[in-house]
Amino acid sequence: MSKPITVIVGVGDGLSASCARAFAAEGHDLVLAARDTGKLGALAEGTGARLMQCNGADPASVAALFDAIDGEIRVAIYNPSRRVRGGVADLDPEEVREAVEITAFGAFLTGQQAARRMQAQDPVNGVKGTILFTGASAGIKGFPQSATFAMGKFAQRGLAQAMARELHPQGIHVAWVNIDGAIRNPGRTEPAESPDSMLDPDAIARSYVQIAQQDRSAWSDEITLRPWVERF
C-alpha cells in the first residue's frame, strides 16, 4: 500500500519545515513546493521529500504541481502570505494586489487543486483528505498599518469556511489555523523581557498533525494557537 502524501506549498525554514518533519514522522511522503527550492536541500534530505518549484499565486504553476504528483494526497497545507505595511492612503495598489493574490488567491488555487484530487480518492476511515490553511489574527481583526494583511487573511478565512461547509459532507476536512502571535522561526529570538512569548513552530506542526488525524465525528474547521502568555 502506498504511503499517504502531504503537499506543503510555500516552504521555508520555519513553520513549513516543522510541518514537513512532523508529517514525515507520521509516515507520509512529502512534496515541498516553493518559488525558490535552492535552500531546501537539507530539509529534503532529512525528510525524504520531493522538491518542486511553484508560484503559489499562479494558476498554471499550481496546476502543474498537483498534476506532477502521483499517488493519494491526504494532506495539503498552504502557508504563503505577504505583508505590506503602511497607511491606507500611502499604500501602492500594485503591491497590495500582489500581496492579496499570494495570501488569498493562492490559498484558493491550492485548495481547489487539493479538493479535486481528494474528491476522486477512496476514503480512509471515512476521510478522503485534509486541507489546512495557515491563518493569522489579522483574519479576525484588522490592525493599523496592516490593511493589506487583513484583506488577505479575512479572504483566506472566508474561503476556508465556505470550503469546510461544502467539502466536509464529502469526507474532506478543511480547517483554518489562526496563528495568533509571532513564530519562533530560525533567526528570531524572544525579547529578554518577554520569555516564551513566541509560538514554537514544532508545537504548531504537532497541532497540524492532530487536526489531520481528528475523527470525522468531531472535526475542527477553525482553531486558534497562541502562546500561553498572550493577552486577548
Tab-separated table of C-alpha atoms in Angstrom:
chain	number	residue	atom	x	y	z
A	1	MET	CA	0.000	0.000	0.000
A	2	SER	CA	1.444	3.375	-0.993
A	3	LYS	CA	2.195	5.968	1.649
A	4	PRO	CA	-0.096	8.957	2.108
A	5	ILE	CA	1.235	12.150	0.550
A	6	THR	CA	1.439	15.539	2.238
A	7	VAL	CA	1.850	18.580	-0.015
A	8	ILE	CA	3.117	21.782	1.559
A	9	VAL	CA	3.030	24.960	-0.526
A	10	GLY	CA	5.260	27.885	0.414
A	11	VAL	CA	8.055	26.058	2.206
A	12	GLY	CA	10.780	27.867	4.101
A	13	ASP	CA	12.924	27.078	7.111
A	14	GLY	CA	10.293	27.872	9.738
A	15	LEU	CA	6.774	26.504	10.210
A	16	SER	CA	6.699	24.700	6.862
A	17	ALA	CA	9.930	22.869	7.694
A	18	SER	CA	8.487	21.856	11.059
A	19	CYS	CA	5.330	20.583	9.331
A	20	ALA	CA	7.458	18.603	6.890
A	21	ARG	CA	9.342	16.882	9.693
A	22	ALA	CA	6.153	16.237	11.672
A	23	PHE	CA	4.275	14.579	8.804
A	24	ALA	CA	7.369	12.639	7.724
A	25	ALA	CA	7.489	11.209	11.242
A	26	GLU	CA	3.890	10.037	10.707
A	27	GLY	CA	4.975	8.048	7.651
A	28	HIS	CA	3.887	10.469	4.942
A	29	ASP	CA	5.682	11.024	1.682
A	30	LEU	CA	6.303	14.732	1.216
A	31	VAL	CA	6.090	17.127	-1.695
A	32	LEU	CA	7.546	20.506	-0.722
A	33	ALA	CA	6.808	23.407	-3.051
A	34	ALA	CA	8.331	26.879	-3.093
A	35	ARG	CA	9.251	29.612	-5.532
A	36	ASP	CA	12.902	29.002	-4.673
A	37	THR	CA	13.828	25.484	-3.584
A	38	GLY	CA	17.560	26.175	-3.511
A	39	LYS	CA	17.712	26.414	0.266
A	40	LEU	CA	15.609	23.326	0.961
A	41	GLY	CA	18.157	20.633	0.160
A	42	ALA	CA	18.940	19.714	3.757
A	43	LEU	CA	15.243	19.563	4.658
A	44	ALA	CA	14.505	17.334	1.670
A	45	GLU	CA	17.398	15.041	2.536
A	46	GLY	CA	16.302	14.781	6.150
A	47	THR	CA	12.663	14.031	5.345
A	48	GLY	CA	12.957	12.195	2.023
A	49	ALA	CA	10.867	14.914	0.428
A	50	ARG	CA	10.470	15.730	-3.230
A	51	LEU	CA	11.117	19.388	-4.006
A	52	MET	CA	9.124	21.219	-6.658
A	53	GLN	CA	9.256	24.814	-7.842
A	54	CYS	CA	5.874	26.508	-7.652
A	55	ASN	CA	4.471	30.024	-7.643
A	56	GLY	CA	1.503	29.591	-5.336
A	57	ALA	CA	-0.342	32.585	-6.804
A	58	ASP	CA	-0.115	31.385	-10.420
A	59	PRO	CA	-2.901	29.044	-11.606
A	60	ALA	CA	-0.763	27.232	-14.187
A	61	SER	CA	2.072	26.704	-11.713
A	62	VAL	CA	-0.192	25.282	-9.030
A	63	ALA	CA	-1.981	23.034	-11.511
A	64	ALA	CA	1.363	21.736	-12.781
A	65	LEU	CA	2.437	20.985	-9.215
A	66	PHE	CA	-0.570	18.807	-8.485
A	67	ASP	CA	-0.523	17.194	-11.926
A	68	ALA	CA	3.056	16.048	-11.285
A	69	ILE	CA	2.144	14.206	-8.080
A	70	ASP	CA	1.357	10.512	-8.381
A	71	GLY	CA	-0.457	8.884	-5.503
A	72	GLU	CA	-3.081	9.836	-2.967
A	73	ILE	CA	-2.772	13.305	-1.476
A	74	ARG	CA	-4.055	13.022	2.064
A	75	VAL	CA	-2.898	16.396	3.425
A	76	ALA	CA	-2.415	19.743	1.686
A	77	ILE	CA	-1.086	22.782	3.567
A	78	TYR	CA	-0.992	26.351	2.249
A	79	ASN	CA	1.414	28.608	4.143
A	80	PRO	CA	2.352	31.625	1.970
A	81	SER	CA	1.331	35.145	2.839
A	82	ARG	CA	2.710	38.614	2.295
A	83	ARG	CA	2.577	41.744	4.410
A	84	VAL	CA	2.680	45.278	3.019
A	85	ARG	CA	2.781	47.702	5.915
A	86	GLY	CA	1.713	51.315	5.659
A	87	GLY	CA	-1.168	53.694	5.984
A	88	VAL	CA	-4.118	53.127	3.678
A	89	ALA	CA	-3.581	56.478	1.948
A	90	ASP	CA	0.045	55.623	1.198
A	91	LEU	CA	-0.107	52.018	0.009
A	92	ASP	CA	0.985	51.114	-3.509
A	93	PRO	CA	-2.029	49.484	-5.233
A	94	GLU	CA	0.095	47.006	-7.187
A	95	GLU	CA	1.919	45.871	-4.065
A	96	VAL	CA	-1.434	45.389	-2.360
A	97	ARG	CA	-2.772	43.417	-5.306
A	98	GLU	CA	0.261	41.118	-5.307
A	99	ALA	CA	0.083	40.570	-1.554
A	100	VAL	CA	-3.622	39.687	-1.604
A	101	GLU	CA	-3.043	37.337	-4.530
A	102	ILE	CA	-0.344	35.499	-2.584
A	103	THR	CA	-2.286	35.282	0.676
A	104	ALA	CA	-5.832	34.691	-0.567
A	105	PHE	CA	-5.933	33.795	-4.258
A	106	GLY	CA	-3.051	31.359	-3.811
A	107	ALA	CA	-4.939	29.685	-0.982
A	108	PHE	CA	-7.888	29.221	-3.336
A	109	LEU	CA	-5.680	27.715	-6.050
A	110	THR	CA	-4.113	25.152	-3.719
A	111	GLY	CA	-7.462	24.428	-2.083
A	112	GLN	CA	-9.108	23.888	-5.453
A	113	GLN	CA	-6.450	21.516	-6.748
A	114	ALA	CA	-6.319	19.581	-3.493
A	115	ALA	CA	-10.109	19.277	-3.382
A	116	ARG	CA	-10.234	17.921	-6.926
A	117	ARG	CA	-7.685	15.242	-6.110
A	118	MET	CA	-9.266	14.286	-2.813
A	119	GLN	CA	-12.768	14.071	-4.239
A	120	ALA	CA	-11.542	11.304	-6.556
A	121	GLN	CA	-9.834	9.315	-3.796
A	122	ASP	CA	-11.217	6.457	-1.760
A	123	PRO	CA	-11.750	7.375	1.891
A	124	VAL	CA	-9.618	6.005	4.712
A	125	ASN	CA	-11.708	5.673	7.874
A	126	GLY	CA	-14.288	7.830	6.132
A	127	VAL	CA	-11.850	10.621	5.302
A	128	LYS	CA	-10.586	11.465	1.827
A	129	GLY	CA	-8.094	14.120	2.899
A	130	THR	CA	-7.346	17.251	4.894
A	131	ILE	CA	-6.723	20.799	3.630
A	132	LEU	CA	-5.131	23.251	6.060
A	133	PHE	CA	-4.650	27.000	5.663
A	134	THR	CA	-2.202	28.893	7.862
A	135	GLY	CA	-4.047	31.954	9.078
A	136	ALA	CA	-3.297	34.777	11.476
A	137	SER	CA	-5.055	37.041	13.946
A	138	ALA	CA	-5.319	39.536	11.057
A	139	GLY	CA	-8.108	37.295	9.741
A	140	ILE	CA	-10.098	38.015	12.909
A	141	LYS	CA	-9.413	41.731	13.351
A	142	GLY	CA	-7.649	44.372	11.289
A	143	PHE	CA	-4.771	46.361	12.752
A	144	PRO	CA	-3.474	49.864	11.926
A	145	GLN	CA	-0.898	49.988	9.142
A	146	SER	CA	-1.846	46.418	8.191
A	147	ALA	CA	-4.877	46.709	5.905
A	148	THR	CA	-3.274	44.586	3.197
A	149	PHE	CA	-2.582	41.655	5.502
A	150	ALA	CA	-6.095	41.871	6.958
A	151	MET	CA	-7.616	41.802	3.464
A	152	GLY	CA	-5.696	38.665	2.562
A	153	LYS	CA	-6.304	36.793	5.800
A	154	PHE	CA	-10.000	37.715	6.037
A	155	ALA	CA	-10.457	36.400	2.485
A	156	GLN	CA	-8.499	33.263	3.293
A	157	ARG	CA	-10.614	32.627	6.372
A	158	GLY	CA	-13.827	33.088	4.391
A	159	LEU	CA	-12.536	30.666	1.761
A	160	ALA	CA	-11.817	28.052	4.423
A	161	GLN	CA	-15.265	28.465	5.972
A	162	ALA	CA	-17.005	28.064	2.621
A	163	MET	CA	-14.854	25.065	1.676
A	164	ALA	CA	-15.497	23.385	5.020
A	165	ARG	CA	-19.243	23.656	4.630
A	166	GLU	CA	-19.072	22.341	1.078
A	167	LEU	CA	-16.449	19.624	1.459
A	168	HIS	CA	-16.942	18.213	4.958
A	169	PRO	CA	-20.021	16.249	3.832
A	170	GLN	CA	-17.835	14.799	1.052
A	171	GLY	CA	-15.282	13.462	3.536
A	172	ILE	CA	-12.706	16.232	3.030
A	173	HIS	CA	-11.599	18.007	6.192
A	174	VAL	CA	-10.856	21.743	5.822
A	175	ALA	CA	-9.516	23.923	8.629
A	176	TRP	CA	-8.118	27.442	9.023
A	177	VAL	CA	-5.482	27.790	11.731
A	178	ASN	CA	-5.208	31.194	13.363
A	179	ILE	CA	-1.577	31.652	14.389
A	180	ASP	CA	-2.186	34.379	16.956
A	181	GLY	CA	1.339	35.552	17.675
A	182	ALA	CA	4.884	35.606	16.347
A	183	ILE	CA	6.525	32.309	15.447
A	184	ARG	CA	9.952	31.464	16.851
A	185	ASN	CA	11.406	30.689	13.437
A	186	PRO	CA	15.160	30.335	12.869
A	187	GLY	CA	16.873	33.677	13.325
A	188	ARG	CA	14.146	35.080	15.583
A	189	THR	CA	14.592	35.324	19.334
A	190	GLU	CA	12.205	36.379	22.035
A	191	PRO	CA	12.863	39.642	23.885
A	192	ALA	CA	14.589	39.112	27.210
A	193	GLU	CA	11.694	40.811	28.985
A	194	SER	CA	9.127	38.533	27.264
A	195	PRO	CA	10.299	34.932	27.543
A	196	ASP	CA	8.090	32.255	25.993
A	197	SER	CA	6.162	34.910	24.068
A	198	MET	CA	6.548	33.268	20.631
A	199	LEU	CA	4.961	30.118	19.260
A	200	ASP	CA	7.277	27.136	18.804
A	201	PRO	CA	6.992	26.046	15.129
A	202	ASP	CA	7.395	22.384	16.089
A	203	ALA	CA	4.480	22.720	18.511
A	204	ILE	CA	2.344	24.288	15.785
A	205	ALA	CA	3.269	21.447	13.447
A	206	ARG	CA	2.164	18.876	16.023
A	207	SER	CA	-1.199	20.637	16.148
A	208	TYR	CA	-1.440	20.383	12.343
A	209	VAL	CA	-0.871	16.638	12.579
A	210	GLN	CA	-3.514	16.359	15.296
A	211	ILE	CA	-6.042	18.240	13.161
A	212	ALA	CA	-5.347	15.929	10.218
A	213	GLN	CA	-5.933	12.919	12.475
A	214	GLN	CA	-9.197	14.098	14.027
A	215	ASP	CA	-12.120	11.724	13.949
A	216	ARG	CA	-14.695	12.957	11.468
A	217	SER	CA	-17.353	12.985	14.184
A	218	ALA	CA	-15.539	15.912	15.817
A	219	TRP	CA	-13.750	17.939	13.149
A	220	SER	CA	-12.351	21.396	13.808
A	221	ASP	CA	-12.918	23.855	10.986
A	222	GLU	CA	-11.108	26.696	12.769
A	223	ILE	CA	-8.602	26.688	15.603
A	224	THR	CA	-6.530	29.387	17.300
A	225	LEU	CA	-2.991	28.774	18.545
A	226	ARG	CA	-1.351	31.349	20.786
A	227	PRO	CA	1.357	31.430	23.458
A	228	TRP	CA	0.080	30.925	26.982
A	229	VAL	CA	1.253	34.444	27.935
A	230	GLU	CA	-0.568	36.140	25.028
A	231	ARG	CA	-3.214	38.678	26.010
A	232	PHE	CA	-6.513	38.513	24.114
